[in-house]
Each structure stands twice: as structure tokens, then as C-alpha cells.
Amino acid sequence: MTVGIVGLGLIGGSFAKAYKAAGHRVLATNRSRSILSFAGISGVINDELTEQNVSECDLVLICVYPQAAVDYLRRMGPHFGPHPVVIDCCGTKREVTAAAFPIAKEYGFTYLGGHPMAGKQYSGFKYSTADLFRGAPMVIVPPGFDDIALLSRVKELLTPAGFASISVTTAEKHDEMIAFTSQLAHVVSSAYIKSPTALEHKGFSAGSYKDMTRVAWLSPGMWAELFLDNGDNLVRELDLLIANLQEYRTAIAAGDEEELVRLLREGKERKELVDG
């Protein structure tokens, strides 16, 4: 198949490497020409993705920030044609799909929202790998839920990436869930590392510190845009977390061991329930 990749960062670069490793033709475009040239020289892509050849693609994966994805869809809408399946891979779905579904309808191309649930704490093409998505979930937001042929086609097109599962949901449900499973964790990690004690932690930290701080290595511009796109859901999760933390603080400050044990047991039981 022929795959078009828009944006050669961590996600787009990993898609490009995965499809190329599987023997497919890969076309790509990227804001930085130097990265695009490097991807070509290193054999990750076959050629540049353009207005002239985008209609040849079986699949187009848009791996840029949400507003940039909408801008690309708006600009390239007249050039996709009826053949490609176009999927954005942004971290939020309501804002993007609300703009993209009407664009797809206007120009007659097939579009779905998407979110590959995989990543690293580092960004950029140099950290991309062909196996980034292997065993990971992929979330899809289709224009409707009754087109089984389209969903089967999407599953087939995404097979070379190596996803373990494909979940189908609405943009609203996606953003509600992602506020908890991803965005809240990034906010907490960023805030946690700001303690002055972090500057003196060497020799006193182990796995729990590493787990808590890993995603503080984030791309500030990208994550700020994602947080604001999903502000209502993220603020709700932050309010819940702050309220829960206040309970722990109150018990510790009061020296209330019984209450603290209750809170810790409650958290342990919730973890057991969540993990089955």
C-alpha cells in the first residue's frame, strides 16, 4: 500500500518506519525540510507527500498538533479524492473532529479521528521507532458507527503498525477518558518535579521517583494546546485530585493514623479493582 504521513515527529516518524519496514511505500511531509530530507536519505520515506500525489495514498496519517491538523485538512481537502482513508492522530478529538467531519463531507473524502495510545517521554524523529505501536491500543472516532466495511478497512490499513487492539468511540468519550489516563498524569508529573528537593534527589530516589517524573519530559507547546482543547475535562480531574490530596494532607497534618490507613487502604482497593 501507499501511506502518507503528515509530520515526522515521534508519532509520524514511528508510523513511517513501521510501514516502511513492512515493505510499503511511504510518502511524507514535514514542517522542517531538514528532517524530511534526512528521512529520505535514511530510507524511511520514498518521496515527499504533495497535492499531486496525496490521492494515490491508501492511508493518510496526520501526526501534528490539533490546529495544524485542521489547517492541513482544510488546505488539502480538495486534493485527497475518494480513495484514501484519512486519520488524524491528535491527542484530543472534539475540536479536531468537529472541524474535520464537515471538511471531509464538503470535499468527499473519508476521514476518521484517531489516537494511537503509545509514546515516549522524548519527542522528535530521532526517537521514533518502527515498533512504537506494537502491542498498543488505537482509538478510532468514526463519522458513524454502522459502517462495518469502513471499520474493517481501517483495521486492515493499520495492521502494519502492530496495534494490539482498535477501540471505537465518540470524540466526547475519548476526551473525557484521556483527561484522566494521560493529561492528568502529565500535569502531575510537571508539577511534582518542581519541588526544590528534586535538585538534591540523587542517591535517594528509585523506581517510584522515575515513574512519577518520566513524562515531565514533554513538549510544552503541544501539551499546552492539548490541555486547553480539553480544559473542561482536565479541570474536573484536577479538582478531584486536589480534593483527594487534601484528605491525605489533613490526616497527616493531624497525625490521624486511623484516617490515613483508611485512605491508603481505599486507594489500594481501588487499584485492585481497576486492575481486575
PDB file of C-alpha atoms in Angstrom:
ATOM      1  CA  MET A   1       0.000   0.000   0.000  1.00  0.00           C
ATOM      2  CA  THR A   2       0.938   3.661  -0.202  1.00  0.00           C
ATOM      3  CA  VAL A   3       0.862   5.577   3.082  1.00  0.00           C
ATOM      4  CA  GLY A   4       1.057   9.341   3.510  1.00  0.00           C
ATOM      5  CA  ILE A   5       2.487  10.720   6.743  1.00  0.00           C
ATOM      6  CA  VAL A   6       1.940  14.340   7.775  1.00  0.00           C
ATOM      7  CA  GLY A   7       4.518  15.312  10.392  1.00  0.00           C
ATOM      8  CA  LEU A   8       7.667  13.340  11.134  1.00  0.00           C
ATOM      9  CA  GLY A   9       7.891  13.720  14.887  1.00  0.00           C
ATOM     10  CA  LEU A  10       7.838  10.808  17.316  1.00  0.00           C
ATOM     11  CA  ILE A  11       4.427   9.532  16.186  1.00  0.00           C
ATOM     12  CA  GLY A  12       4.668  10.274  12.478  1.00  0.00           C
ATOM     13  CA  GLY A  13       8.249   9.077  12.286  1.00  0.00           C
ATOM     14  CA  SER A  14       7.328   5.828  14.016  1.00  0.00           C
ATOM     15  CA  PHE A  15       4.448   5.256  11.604  1.00  0.00           C
ATOM     16  CA  ALA A  16       6.762   5.931   8.673  1.00  0.00           C
ATOM     17  CA  LYS A  17       9.347   3.457   9.974  1.00  0.00           C
ATOM     18  CA  ALA A  18       6.722   0.810  10.735  1.00  0.00           C
ATOM     19  CA  TYR A  19       5.129   0.928   7.289  1.00  0.00           C
ATOM     20  CA  LYS A  20       8.481   1.114   5.524  1.00  0.00           C
ATOM     21  CA  ALA A  21       9.749  -1.896   7.498  1.00  0.00           C
ATOM     22  CA  ALA A  22       6.629  -3.779   6.405  1.00  0.00           C
ATOM     23  CA  GLY A  23       7.510  -3.140   2.768  1.00  0.00           C
ATOM     24  CA  HIS A  24       5.053  -0.364   1.958  1.00  0.00           C
ATOM     25  CA  ARG A  25       5.558   2.854   0.001  1.00  0.00           C
ATOM     26  CA  VAL A  26       5.780   5.840   2.361  1.00  0.00           C
ATOM     27  CA  LEU A  27       5.233   9.470   1.368  1.00  0.00           C
ATOM     28  CA  ALA A  28       5.676  12.221   3.943  1.00  0.00           C
ATOM     29  CA  THR A  29       5.618  15.938   4.534  1.00  0.00           C
ATOM     30  CA  ASN A  30       7.124  17.843   7.434  1.00  0.00           C
ATOM     31  CA  ARG A  31       7.474  21.460   8.534  1.00  0.00           C
ATOM     32  CA  SER A  32      11.236  21.072   8.847  1.00  0.00           C
ATOM     33  CA  ARG A  33      12.758  20.360   5.451  1.00  0.00           C
ATOM     34  CA  SER A  34      15.951  19.077   7.056  1.00  0.00           C
ATOM     35  CA  ILE A  35      14.055  16.277   8.843  1.00  0.00           C
ATOM     36  CA  LEU A  36      12.195  15.445   5.630  1.00  0.00           C
ATOM     37  CA  SER A  37      15.496  15.249   3.750  1.00  0.00           C
ATOM     38  CA  PHE A  38      17.071  13.100   6.456  1.00  0.00           C
ATOM     39  CA  ALA A  39      14.099  10.703   6.392  1.00  0.00           C
ATOM     40  CA  GLY A  40      14.549  10.366   2.636  1.00  0.00           C
ATOM     41  CA  ILE A  41      18.309   9.867   2.770  1.00  0.00           C
ATOM     42  CA  SER A  42      17.985   7.276   5.538  1.00  0.00           C
ATOM     43  CA  GLY A  43      15.415   5.327   3.521  1.00  0.00           C
ATOM     44  CA  VAL A  44      12.472   5.833   5.877  1.00  0.00           C
ATOM     45  CA  ILE A  45      10.354   7.515   3.188  1.00  0.00           C
ATOM     46  CA  ASN A  46      10.165   7.067  -0.559  1.00  0.00           C
ATOM     47  CA  ASP A  47       9.173  10.584  -1.520  1.00  0.00           C
ATOM     48  CA  GLU A  48       7.539  13.806  -0.395  1.00  0.00           C
ATOM     49  CA  LEU A  49       3.765  13.904   0.104  1.00  0.00           C
ATOM     50  CA  THR A  50       2.271  16.627  -2.087  1.00  0.00           C
ATOM     51  CA  GLU A  51      -1.003  17.907  -3.508  1.00  0.00           C
ATOM     52  CA  GLN A  52      -0.210  15.973  -6.673  1.00  0.00           C
ATOM     53  CA  ASN A  53       0.310  12.520  -5.131  1.00  0.00           C
ATOM     54  CA  VAL A  54      -1.815  12.511  -1.966  1.00  0.00           C
ATOM     55  CA  SER A  55      -4.740  10.984  -3.868  1.00  0.00           C
ATOM     56  CA  GLU A  56      -2.553   7.927  -4.610  1.00  0.00           C
ATOM     57  CA  CYS A  57      -2.422   7.048  -0.914  1.00  0.00           C
ATOM     58  CA  ASP A  58      -4.459   4.253   0.596  1.00  0.00           C
ATOM     59  CA  LEU A  59      -3.992   5.783   4.044  1.00  0.00           C
ATOM     60  CA  VAL A  60      -3.037   9.275   5.215  1.00  0.00           C
ATOM     61  CA  LEU A  61      -1.989   9.698   8.848  1.00  0.00           C
ATOM     62  CA  ILE A  62      -1.917  13.278  10.151  1.00  0.00           C
ATOM     63  CA  CYS A  63       0.539  13.432  13.067  1.00  0.00           C
ATOM     64  CA  VAL A  64       0.736  17.110  14.013  1.00  0.00           C
ATOM     65  CA  TYR A  65      -0.799  19.418  16.638  1.00  0.00           C
ATOM     66  CA  PRO A  66      -4.607  19.719  16.585  1.00  0.00           C
ATOM     67  CA  GLN A  67      -4.878  23.156  14.953  1.00  0.00           C
ATOM     68  CA  ALA A  68      -2.203  22.253  12.417  1.00  0.00           C
ATOM     69  CA  ALA A  69      -4.155  19.074  11.602  1.00  0.00           C
ATOM     70  CA  VAL A  70      -7.322  21.074  10.935  1.00  0.00           C
ATOM     71  CA  ASP A  71      -5.377  23.555   8.816  1.00  0.00           C
ATOM     72  CA  TYR A  72      -3.883  20.711   6.778  1.00  0.00           C
ATOM     73  CA  LEU A  73      -7.266  19.084   6.210  1.00  0.00           C
ATOM     74  CA  ARG A  74      -8.747  22.387   5.138  1.00  0.00           C
ATOM     75  CA  ARG A  75      -5.865  23.083   2.741  1.00  0.00           C
ATOM     76  CA  MET A  76      -5.619  19.565   1.295  1.00  0.00           C
ATOM     77  CA  GLY A  77      -9.342  18.765   1.250  1.00  0.00           C
ATOM     78  CA  PRO A  78      -9.742  19.396  -2.489  1.00  0.00           C
ATOM     79  CA  HIS A  79      -6.784  17.123  -3.295  1.00  0.00           C
ATOM     80  CA  PHE A  80      -7.457  13.904  -1.331  1.00  0.00           C
ATOM     81  CA  GLY A  81     -10.037  12.454  -3.668  1.00  0.00           C
ATOM     82  CA  PRO A  82     -12.263   9.477  -2.779  1.00  0.00           C
ATOM     83  CA  HIS A  83      -9.591   6.770  -2.388  1.00  0.00           C
ATOM     84  CA  PRO A  84      -7.525   7.492   0.766  1.00  0.00           C
ATOM     85  CA  VAL A  85      -8.681   6.909   4.314  1.00  0.00           C
ATOM     86  CA  VAL A  86      -7.543   9.971   6.255  1.00  0.00           C
ATOM     87  CA  ILE A  87      -6.949   9.670  10.023  1.00  0.00           C
ATOM     88  CA  ASP A  88      -5.672  12.365  12.346  1.00  0.00           C
ATOM     89  CA  CYS A  89      -3.572  11.168  15.292  1.00  0.00           C
ATOM     90  CA  CYS A  90      -4.026  14.125  17.648  1.00  0.00           C
ATOM     91  CA  GLY A  91      -4.272  13.700  21.417  1.00  0.00           C
ATOM     92  CA  THR A  92      -7.726  15.304  21.667  1.00  0.00           C
ATOM     93  CA  LYS A  93     -10.694  14.620  19.450  1.00  0.00           C
ATOM     94  CA  ARG A  94     -13.626  17.021  19.945  1.00  0.00           C
ATOM     95  CA  GLU A  95     -12.047  20.142  18.449  1.00  0.00           C
ATOM     96  CA  VAL A  96     -10.417  18.307  15.555  1.00  0.00           C
ATOM     97  CA  THR A  97     -13.359  16.119  14.552  1.00  0.00           C
ATOM     98  CA  ALA A  98     -15.862  18.982  14.859  1.00  0.00           C
ATOM     99  CA  ALA A  99     -13.911  20.808  12.167  1.00  0.00           C
ATOM    100  CA  ALA A 100     -12.771  17.789  10.146  1.00  0.00           C
ATOM    101  CA  PHE A 101     -16.040  15.921   9.599  1.00  0.00           C
ATOM    102  CA  PRO A 102     -17.636  18.872   7.732  1.00  0.00           C
ATOM    103  CA  ILE A 103     -14.457  19.361   5.669  1.00  0.00           C
ATOM    104  CA  ALA A 104     -14.493  15.683   4.684  1.00  0.00           C
ATOM    105  CA  LYS A 105     -18.158  15.907   3.750  1.00  0.00           C
ATOM    106  CA  GLU A 106     -17.585  19.054   1.687  1.00  0.00           C
ATOM    107  CA  TYR A 107     -14.764  17.543  -0.374  1.00  0.00           C
ATOM    108  CA  GLY A 108     -15.937  13.928  -0.413  1.00  0.00           C
ATOM    109  CA  PHE A 109     -13.042  12.150   1.279  1.00  0.00           C
ATOM    110  CA  THR A 110     -13.110   9.549   4.059  1.00  0.00           C
ATOM    111  CA  TYR A 111     -11.969  10.853   7.453  1.00  0.00           C
ATOM    112  CA  LEU A 112     -11.821   9.370  10.939  1.00  0.00           C
ATOM    113  CA  GLY A 113     -10.415  10.715  14.173  1.00  0.00           C
ATOM    114  CA  GLY A 114      -7.688   8.613  15.716  1.00  0.00           C
ATOM    115  CA  HIS A 115      -5.336   8.449  18.684  1.00  0.00           C
ATOM    116  CA  PRO A 116      -2.519   5.889  18.932  1.00  0.00           C
ATOM    117  CA  MET A 117      -2.110   5.177  22.643  1.00  0.00           C
ATOM    118  CA  ALA A 118       1.671   4.967  22.623  1.00  0.00           C
ATOM    119  CA  GLY A 119       4.547   7.341  23.148  1.00  0.00           C
ATOM    120  CA  LYS A 120       7.765   8.203  24.943  1.00  0.00           C
ATOM    121  CA  GLN A 121       8.876  10.998  27.200  1.00  0.00           C
ATOM    122  CA  TYR A 122      11.006  12.354  24.352  1.00  0.00           C
ATOM    123  CA  SER A 123       9.751  13.926  21.137  1.00  0.00           C
ATOM    124  CA  GLY A 124      11.149  14.180  17.638  1.00  0.00           C
ATOM    125  CA  PHE A 125      12.009  11.998  14.672  1.00  0.00           C
ATOM    126  CA  LYS A 126      15.287  10.785  16.187  1.00  0.00           C
ATOM    127  CA  TYR A 127      13.360   8.990  18.946  1.00  0.00           C
ATOM    128  CA  SER A 128      10.859   7.347  16.585  1.00  0.00           C
ATOM    129  CA  THR A 129      10.943   3.564  16.191  1.00  0.00           C
ATOM    130  CA  ALA A 130       9.257   1.030  13.949  1.00  0.00           C
ATOM    131  CA  ASP A 131       7.880  -0.870  16.954  1.00  0.00           C
ATOM    132  CA  LEU A 132       6.455   2.048  18.962  1.00  0.00           C
ATOM    133  CA  PHE A 133       2.851   0.948  18.370  1.00  0.00           C
ATOM    134  CA  ARG A 134       3.399  -2.800  18.641  1.00  0.00           C
ATOM    135  CA  GLY A 135       1.025  -4.147  21.287  1.00  0.00           C
ATOM    136  CA  ALA A 136      -0.540  -0.717  21.942  1.00  0.00           C
ATOM    137  CA  PRO A 137      -4.212   0.277  21.618  1.00  0.00           C
ATOM    138  CA  MET A 138      -5.500   2.530  18.838  1.00  0.00           C
ATOM    139  CA  VAL A 139      -8.623   4.618  19.404  1.00  0.00           C
ATOM    140  CA  ILE A 140     -10.821   5.483  16.416  1.00  0.00           C
ATOM    141  CA  VAL A 141     -13.600   8.090  16.182  1.00  0.00           C
ATOM    142  CA  PRO A 142     -15.606   7.339  13.015  1.00  0.00           C
ATOM    143  CA  PRO A 143     -18.224   9.582  11.385  1.00  0.00           C
ATOM    144  CA  GLY A 144     -20.810   6.865  12.149  1.00  0.00           C
ATOM    145  CA  PHE A 145     -20.917   3.546  13.949  1.00  0.00           C
ATOM    146  CA  ASP A 146     -22.813   1.461  11.406  1.00  0.00           C
ATOM    147  CA  ASP A 147     -20.242   1.300   8.586  1.00  0.00           C
ATOM    148  CA  ILE A 148     -18.709  -2.095   9.288  1.00  0.00           C
ATOM    149  CA  ALA A 149     -16.956  -2.166   5.916  1.00  0.00           C
ATOM    150  CA  LEU A 150     -15.126   1.084   6.704  1.00  0.00           C
ATOM    151  CA  LEU A 151     -14.059  -0.098  10.149  1.00  0.00           C
ATOM    152  CA  SER A 152     -12.785  -3.376   8.669  1.00  0.00           C
ATOM    153  CA  ARG A 153     -10.850  -1.425   6.056  1.00  0.00           C
ATOM    154  CA  VAL A 154      -9.323   0.803   8.732  1.00  0.00           C
ATOM    155  CA  LYS A 155      -8.265  -2.228  10.770  1.00  0.00           C
ATOM    156  CA  GLU A 156      -6.588  -3.720   7.713  1.00  0.00           C
ATOM    157  CA  LEU A 157      -4.839  -0.448   6.836  1.00  0.00           C
ATOM    158  CA  LEU A 158      -3.474  -0.085  10.371  1.00  0.00           C
ATOM    159  CA  THR A 159      -2.254  -3.696  10.646  1.00  0.00           C
ATOM    160  CA  PRO A 160       1.397  -2.941   9.707  1.00  0.00           C
ATOM    161  CA  ALA A 161       1.713  -0.612  12.711  1.00  0.00           C
ATOM    162  CA  GLY A 162       1.190  -3.572  15.032  1.00  0.00           C
ATOM    163  CA  PHE A 163      -1.608  -2.322  17.278  1.00  0.00           C
ATOM    164  CA  ALA A 164      -2.944  -4.886  19.743  1.00  0.00           C
ATOM    165  CA  SER A 165      -6.482  -3.515  19.646  1.00  0.00           C
ATOM    166  CA  ILE A 166      -8.631  -0.887  17.993  1.00  0.00           C
ATOM    167  CA  SER A 167     -11.313   0.784  20.106  1.00  0.00           C
ATOM    168  CA  VAL A 168     -14.193   2.705  18.538  1.00  0.00           C
ATOM    169  CA  THR A 169     -15.699   5.585  20.500  1.00  0.00           C
ATOM    170  CA  THR A 170     -17.056   9.129  20.306  1.00  0.00           C
ATOM    171  CA  ALA A 171     -14.948  12.268  20.444  1.00  0.00           C
ATOM    172  CA  GLU A 172     -16.651  13.243  23.697  1.00  0.00           C
ATOM    173  CA  LYS A 173     -15.913   9.939  25.427  1.00  0.00           C
ATOM    174  CA  HIS A 174     -12.347   9.923  24.153  1.00  0.00           C
ATOM    175  CA  ASP A 175     -11.594  13.353  25.592  1.00  0.00           C
ATOM    176  CA  GLU A 176     -13.259  12.514  28.890  1.00  0.00           C
ATOM    177  CA  MET A 177     -11.120   9.387  29.289  1.00  0.00           C
ATOM    178  CA  ILE A 178      -7.871  10.905  28.044  1.00  0.00           C
ATOM    179  CA  ALA A 179      -8.085  13.724  30.590  1.00  0.00           C
ATOM    180  CA  PHE A 180      -7.646  11.061  33.281  1.00  0.00           C
ATOM    181  CA  THR A 181      -5.415   8.454  31.635  1.00  0.00           C
ATOM    182  CA  SER A 182      -2.909  10.815  30.013  1.00  0.00           C
ATOM    183  CA  GLN A 183      -3.297  14.535  30.540  1.00  0.00           C
ATOM    184  CA  LEU A 184      -3.678  14.484  34.331  1.00  0.00           C
ATOM    185  CA  ALA A 185      -0.543  12.333  34.614  1.00  0.00           C
ATOM    186  CA  HIS A 186       1.453  14.882  32.599  1.00  0.00           C
ATOM    187  CA  VAL A 187       0.244  17.798  34.720  1.00  0.00           C
ATOM    188  CA  VAL A 188       1.047  15.961  37.955  1.00  0.00           C
ATOM    189  CA  SER A 189       4.498  14.942  36.717  1.00  0.00           C
ATOM    190  CA  SER A 190       5.301  18.507  35.658  1.00  0.00           C
ATOM    191  CA  ALA A 191       4.141  19.929  38.994  1.00  0.00           C
ATOM    192  CA  TYR A 192       5.815  17.207  41.090  1.00  0.00           C
ATOM    193  CA  ILE A 193       9.299  17.795  39.662  1.00  0.00           C
ATOM    194  CA  LYS A 194       9.154  21.490  40.654  1.00  0.00           C
ATOM    195  CA  SER A 195       9.848  20.725  44.314  1.00  0.00           C
ATOM    196  CA  PRO A 196      13.207  22.249  45.369  1.00  0.00           C
ATOM    197  CA  THR A 197      14.018  18.830  46.821  1.00  0.00           C
ATOM    198  CA  ALA A 198      14.250  17.453  43.266  1.00  0.00           C
ATOM    199  CA  LEU A 199      17.572  19.254  42.868  1.00  0.00           C
ATOM    200  CA  GLU A 200      19.021  17.130  45.673  1.00  0.00           C
ATOM    201  CA  HIS A 201      17.373  13.757  44.996  1.00  0.00           C
ATOM    202  CA  LYS A 202      20.387  11.858  43.623  1.00  0.00           C
ATOM    203  CA  GLY A 203      21.195   8.887  45.789  1.00  0.00           C
ATOM    204  CA  PHE A 204      17.767   8.973  47.408  1.00  0.00           C
ATOM    205  CA  SER A 205      15.451   8.005  44.547  1.00  0.00           C
ATOM    206  CA  ALA A 206      14.343   4.763  42.936  1.00  0.00           C
ATOM    207  CA  GLY A 207      11.564   3.461  40.723  1.00  0.00           C
ATOM    208  CA  SER A 208       8.695   5.469  42.161  1.00  0.00           C
ATOM    209  CA  TYR A 209      10.527   8.753  41.504  1.00  0.00           C
ATOM    210  CA  LYS A 210      11.328   7.698  37.950  1.00  0.00           C
ATOM    211  CA  ASP A 211       7.725   6.648  37.309  1.00  0.00           C
ATOM    212  CA  MET A 212       6.364   9.947  38.633  1.00  0.00           C
ATOM    213  CA  THR A 213       8.738  12.194  36.696  1.00  0.00           C
ATOM    214  CA  ARG A 214       9.156  10.384  33.368  1.00  0.00           C
ATOM    215  CA  VAL A 215       6.524  12.335  31.449  1.00  0.00           C
ATOM    216  CA  ALA A 216       7.744  15.693  32.750  1.00  0.00           C
ATOM    217  CA  TRP A 217       9.968  15.335  29.666  1.00  0.00           C
ATOM    218  CA  LEU A 218       7.197  16.722  27.468  1.00  0.00           C
ATOM    219  CA  SER A 219       6.793  19.114  24.552  1.00  0.00           C
ATOM    220  CA  PRO A 220       5.377  22.243  26.259  1.00  0.00           C
ATOM    221  CA  GLY A 221       3.710  23.730  23.191  1.00  0.00           C
ATOM    222  CA  MET A 222       1.974  20.529  22.163  1.00  0.00           C
ATOM    223  CA  TRP A 223       0.749  19.617  25.630  1.00  0.00           C
ATOM    224  CA  ALA A 224      -0.453  23.150  26.374  1.00  0.00           C
ATOM    225  CA  GLU A 225      -2.605  23.019  23.234  1.00  0.00           C
ATOM    226  CA  LEU A 226      -3.970  19.593  24.182  1.00  0.00           C
ATOM    227  CA  PHE A 227      -4.723  20.687  27.768  1.00  0.00           C
ATOM    228  CA  LEU A 228      -6.607  23.775  26.619  1.00  0.00           C
ATOM    229  CA  ASP A 229      -8.528  21.847  23.948  1.00  0.00           C
ATOM    230  CA  ASN A 230      -9.744  19.536  26.709  1.00  0.00           C
ATOM    231  CA  GLY A 231      -9.860  22.074  29.513  1.00  0.00           C
ATOM    232  CA  ASP A 232     -13.294  21.201  30.896  1.00  0.00           C
ATOM    233  CA  ASN A 233     -12.472  17.520  31.371  1.00  0.00           C
ATOM    234  CA  LEU A 234      -8.960  18.171  32.648  1.00  0.00           C
ATOM    235  CA  VAL A 235     -10.075  20.791  35.184  1.00  0.00           C
ATOM    236  CA  ARG A 236     -12.662  18.339  36.529  1.00  0.00           C
ATOM    237  CA  GLU A 237      -9.995  15.672  37.016  1.00  0.00           C
ATOM    238  CA  LEU A 238      -7.647  18.200  38.641  1.00  0.00           C
ATOM    239  CA  ASP A 239     -10.357  19.294  41.060  1.00  0.00           C
ATOM    240  CA  LEU A 240     -10.980  15.671  42.054  1.00  0.00           C
ATOM    241  CA  LEU A 241      -7.278  15.032  42.538  1.00  0.00           C
ATOM    242  CA  ILE A 242      -6.806  18.182  44.629  1.00  0.00           C
ATOM    243  CA  ALA A 243      -9.770  17.218  46.833  1.00  0.00           C
ATOM    244  CA  ASN A 244      -8.355  13.721  47.331  1.00  0.00           C
ATOM    245  CA  LEU A 245      -4.888  15.075  48.134  1.00  0.00           C
ATOM    246  CA  GLN A 246      -6.401  17.452  50.663  1.00  0.00           C
ATOM    247  CA  GLU A 247      -7.844  14.463  52.542  1.00  0.00           C
ATOM    248  CA  TYR A 248      -4.391  12.904  52.817  1.00  0.00           C
ATOM    249  CA  ARG A 249      -2.837  16.197  53.874  1.00  0.00           C
ATOM    250  CA  THR A 250      -5.453  16.746  56.574  1.00  0.00           C
ATOM    251  CA  ALA A 251      -4.920  13.276  58.026  1.00  0.00           C
ATOM    252  CA  ILE A 252      -1.121  13.605  58.021  1.00  0.00           C
ATOM    253  CA  ALA A 253      -1.137  17.121  59.494  1.00  0.00           C
ATOM    254  CA  ALA A 254      -3.487  15.965  62.265  1.00  0.00           C
ATOM    255  CA  GLY A 255      -1.464  12.845  62.996  1.00  0.00           C
ATOM    256  CA  ASP A 256      -4.612  10.808  62.342  1.00  0.00           C
ATOM    257  CA  GLU A 257      -3.207   7.349  61.690  1.00  0.00           C
ATOM    258  CA  GLU A 258      -6.592   5.680  61.558  1.00  0.00           C
ATOM    259  CA  GLU A 259      -7.850   8.030  58.843  1.00  0.00           C
ATOM    260  CA  LEU A 260      -4.602   7.771  56.921  1.00  0.00           C
ATOM    261  CA  VAL A 261      -4.771   3.971  56.962  1.00  0.00           C
ATOM    262  CA  ARG A 262      -8.369   4.194  55.717  1.00  0.00           C
ATOM    263  CA  LEU A 263      -7.358   6.469  52.829  1.00  0.00           C
ATOM    264  CA  LEU A 264      -4.415   4.278  51.850  1.00  0.00           C
ATOM    265  CA  ARG A 265      -6.496   1.101  52.060  1.00  0.00           C
ATOM    266  CA  GLU A 266      -9.181   2.767  49.931  1.00  0.00           C
ATOM    267  CA  GLY A 267      -6.578   3.603  47.279  1.00  0.00           C
ATOM    268  CA  LYS A 268      -5.132   0.084  47.349  1.00  0.00           C
ATOM    269  CA  GLU A 269      -8.588  -1.443  46.967  1.00  0.00           C
ATOM    270  CA  ARG A 270      -9.380   0.864  44.067  1.00  0.00           C
ATOM    271  CA  LYS A 271      -6.159  -0.159  42.339  1.00  0.00           C
ATOM    272  CA  GLU A 272      -7.039  -3.839  42.828  1.00  0.00           C
ATOM    273  CA  LEU A 273     -10.492  -3.216  41.392  1.00  0.00           C
ATOM    274  CA  VAL A 274      -9.166  -1.287  38.397  1.00  0.00           C
ATOM    275  CA  ASP A 275      -6.550  -3.948  37.612  1.00  0.00           C
ATOM    276  CA  GLY A 276      -9.118  -6.749  37.938  1.00  0.00           C
TER     277      GLY A 276
END
